[in-house]
Amino acid sequence: TTHLLAAVLAAAGRSCATIGTLTGARTTPEAPELQAQLAAMVAEGRDAVAMEVSSHALDQHRVDGTRFRVGVFTNLSQDHLDHHGTMEAYFAAKARLFTPDLCDVAVVNRDDPRGRLLAEVAAVPTRTFGIDDAADLVLGAAGSTFTWRGSQVRLGLPGRFNVANALAAATAAAELGID
């Protein structure tokens, strides 16, 4: 989702950097390193950053003091129960992003049961995306085709999860004023 959003922003003429799993040792750097990276990106003339924010980072307050125009919730699985202990604690950590202190708008996957819950309890305005409820989806071996705002979109990546990630990126970009 991070790199799809960065590609959409770049295609719209924004100078976008990324922070996340593919660009660093940690998904979300420690707070001092994160702030140094963001300052360097501003100094380079970047006007946008697409960033992965892990539940660990939220739990450990690594992004406190950072403002996100849009926060995206893709899903909640049992990946990090070793750290959080319970699904409830894991959800609470992720839900921390969607508060007025950290972000302006939540973009939430309504196909995920915890996403539906988050859409109800988020303390910021929420926009939802999904495949099951409102999208016309066709999966094929060479990629995927789905409908976005009445137009057919061909995604050169196969698989339902890639369509969900593309929908997340498109919804976040729309919230940033990019059509």
Coordinates of C-alpha atoms in Angstrom, one line a residue:
T1 CA 0.0 0.0 0.0
T2 CA 2.8 2.4 0.9
H3 CA 4.6 2.0 -2.5
L4 CA 1.3 2.1 -4.4
L5 CA 0.3 5.4 -2.7
A6 CA 3.8 6.8 -3.4
A7 CA 3.5 5.9 -7.1
V8 CA 0.0 7.6 -7.3
L9 CA 1.4 10.7 -5.6
A10 CA 4.4 10.7 -7.9
A11 CA 2.2 10.3 -11.0
A12 CA 0.2 13.4 -9.7
G13 CA 3.4 15.4 -9.6
R14 CA 4.2 15.2 -5.9
S15 CA 7.7 14.6 -4.7
C16 CA 7.1 11.6 -2.5
A17 CA 9.5 9.6 -0.3
T18 CA 8.7 6.3 1.4
I19 CA 9.5 5.0 4.9
G20 CA 8.8 1.3 5.7
T21 CA 9.7 -2.3 5.4
L22 CA 11.5 -2.0 2.1
T23 CA 13.5 1.1 2.9
G24 CA 14.8 0.4 6.4
A25 CA 15.8 -2.1 9.0
R26 CA 12.6 -1.5 10.9
T27 CA 9.2 -0.8 9.5
T28 CA 8.9 2.4 11.5
P29 CA 12.2 3.9 12.8
E30 CA 12.7 5.0 16.4
A31 CA 11.3 8.5 17.0
P32 CA 14.7 10.4 16.8
E33 CA 15.7 8.6 13.6
L34 CA 12.2 9.1 12.1
Q35 CA 12.2 12.8 12.8
A36 CA 15.7 13.1 11.3
Q37 CA 14.6 11.2 8.2
L38 CA 11.5 13.5 7.8
A39 CA 13.6 16.6 8.3
A40 CA 16.1 15.4 5.6
M41 CA 13.2 14.7 3.2
V42 CA 11.8 18.2 3.7
A43 CA 15.4 19.6 3.1
E44 CA 15.5 17.5 -0.2
G45 CA 12.3 19.2 -1.3
R46 CA 9.9 16.3 -0.7
D47 CA 6.3 17.4 -0.2
A48 CA 4.9 14.0 0.7
V49 CA 5.9 10.8 2.5
A50 CA 4.1 7.5 2.3
M51 CA 5.0 5.6 5.4
E52 CA 4.3 2.3 7.0
V53 CA 3.5 2.7 10.7
S54 CA 3.7 -0.6 12.6
S55 CA 1.6 -1.5 15.6
H56 CA 4.8 -1.8 17.5
A57 CA 5.7 1.8 16.7
L58 CA 2.3 3.0 17.8
D59 CA 2.5 1.0 21.0
Q60 CA 6.0 2.4 21.6
H61 CA 5.0 6.0 20.8
R62 CA 7.6 6.3 17.9
V63 CA 5.3 8.5 15.8
D64 CA 4.0 10.7 18.6
G65 CA 4.4 14.3 17.5
T66 CA 4.1 13.4 13.8
R67 CA 1.0 14.5 11.9
F68 CA -0.5 12.3 9.2
R69 CA -2.9 13.8 6.7
V70 CA -4.3 10.3 6.1
G71 CA -3.9 7.0 8.0
V72 CA -4.7 3.7 6.3
F73 CA -6.0 0.6 8.0
T74 CA -5.6 -2.5 5.7
N75 CA -6.2 -5.4 8.1
L76 CA -5.6 -7.1 11.4
S77 CA -4.3 -10.6 11.5
Q78 CA -2.6 -12.7 14.2
D79 CA 0.9 -11.6 13.1
H80 CA 2.0 -9.7 16.1
L81 CA 0.4 -11.4 19.0
D82 CA 3.9 -12.3 20.4
H83 CA 4.2 -8.5 21.1
H84 CA 0.6 -7.5 21.9
G85 CA -0.6 -10.6 23.6
T86 CA -4.2 -10.4 22.6
M87 CA -6.1 -9.3 19.5
E88 CA -7.8 -6.6 21.6
A89 CA -4.4 -5.1 22.6
Y90 CA -3.2 -5.4 19.0
F91 CA -6.3 -3.6 17.7
A92 CA -6.0 -0.9 20.4
A93 CA -2.4 -0.3 19.3
K94 CA -3.4 0.1 15.6
A95 CA -6.4 2.2 16.5
R96 CA -4.1 4.7 18.2
L97 CA -3.2 6.0 14.7
F98 CA -6.7 7.1 14.1
T99 CA -6.9 9.8 16.7
P100 CA -6.9 13.6 16.3
D101 CA -3.4 13.8 17.8
L102 CA -1.9 11.7 15.0
C103 CA -4.1 11.9 11.8
D104 CA -6.8 13.9 10.1
V105 CA -8.7 11.2 8.1
A106 CA -8.9 7.4 8.5
V107 CA -9.0 5.3 5.4
V108 CA -10.3 1.9 6.5
N109 CA -10.8 -1.5 4.8
R110 CA -14.4 -2.5 5.5
D111 CA -13.8 -6.1 4.3
D112 CA -11.8 -6.7 7.5
P113 CA -14.0 -7.3 10.6
R114 CA -11.7 -5.1 12.7
G115 CA -11.8 -2.5 10.0
R116 CA -15.6 -2.3 10.3
L117 CA -15.2 -1.8 14.0
L118 CA -12.5 0.8 13.5
A119 CA -14.7 2.7 11.1
E120 CA -17.3 2.9 13.9
V121 CA -15.0 4.0 16.7
A122 CA -12.3 6.1 15.0
A123 CA -12.1 9.6 16.5
V124 CA -11.4 11.2 13.1
P125 CA -13.5 11.4 9.9
T126 CA -13.4 8.0 8.2
R127 CA -13.5 6.9 4.5
T128 CA -13.9 3.2 3.8
F129 CA -12.9 1.0 0.9
G130 CA -13.6 -2.6 0.1
I131 CA -14.0 -5.3 -2.4
D132 CA -16.9 -7.3 -1.1
D133 CA -19.3 -4.5 -0.4
A134 CA -19.0 -2.0 -3.2
A135 CA -16.5 -2.9 -5.8
D136 CA -16.9 -4.7 -9.1
L137 CA -13.9 -7.1 -9.1
V138 CA -12.5 -9.5 -11.6
L139 CA -9.3 -11.4 -10.9
G140 CA -7.2 -12.8 -13.6
A141 CA -3.8 -14.5 -14.0
A142 CA -2.1 -11.4 -15.5
G143 CA -3.6 -8.9 -13.1
S144 CA -6.8 -7.6 -11.7
T145 CA -9.6 -5.3 -13.0
F146 CA -11.9 -3.4 -10.7
T147 CA -14.1 -0.4 -10.9
W148 CA -13.0 2.8 -9.2
R149 CA -15.4 5.8 -9.2
G150 CA -17.2 4.4 -12.3
S151 CA -14.0 3.7 -14.4
Q152 CA -12.3 0.4 -15.0
V153 CA -8.9 0.1 -13.5
R154 CA -6.4 -2.5 -14.7
L155 CA -3.8 -3.5 -12.1
G156 CA -0.8 -5.4 -13.3
L157 CA -0.7 -7.4 -10.0
P158 CA -2.8 -10.5 -9.5
G159 CA -4.6 -11.2 -6.3
R160 CA -7.4 -9.9 -4.1
F161 CA -5.0 -8.4 -1.5
N162 CA -3.3 -6.3 -4.3
V163 CA -6.7 -4.9 -5.3
A164 CA -7.4 -4.1 -1.7
N165 CA -4.0 -2.4 -1.4
A166 CA -4.7 -0.4 -4.6
L167 CA -8.1 0.6 -3.3
A168 CA -6.4 1.8 -0.1
A169 CA -3.9 3.8 -2.0
A170 CA -6.5 5.3 -4.3
T171 CA -8.8 6.2 -1.4
A172 CA -5.9 7.8 0.5
A173 CA -4.8 9.7 -2.6
A174 CA -8.4 11.0 -3.1
E175 CA -8.4 12.2 0.5
L176 CA -5.2 14.1 -0.4
G177 CA -7.0 15.8 -3.3
I178 CA -5.7 13.6 -6.1
D179 CA -8.3 12.2 -8.5

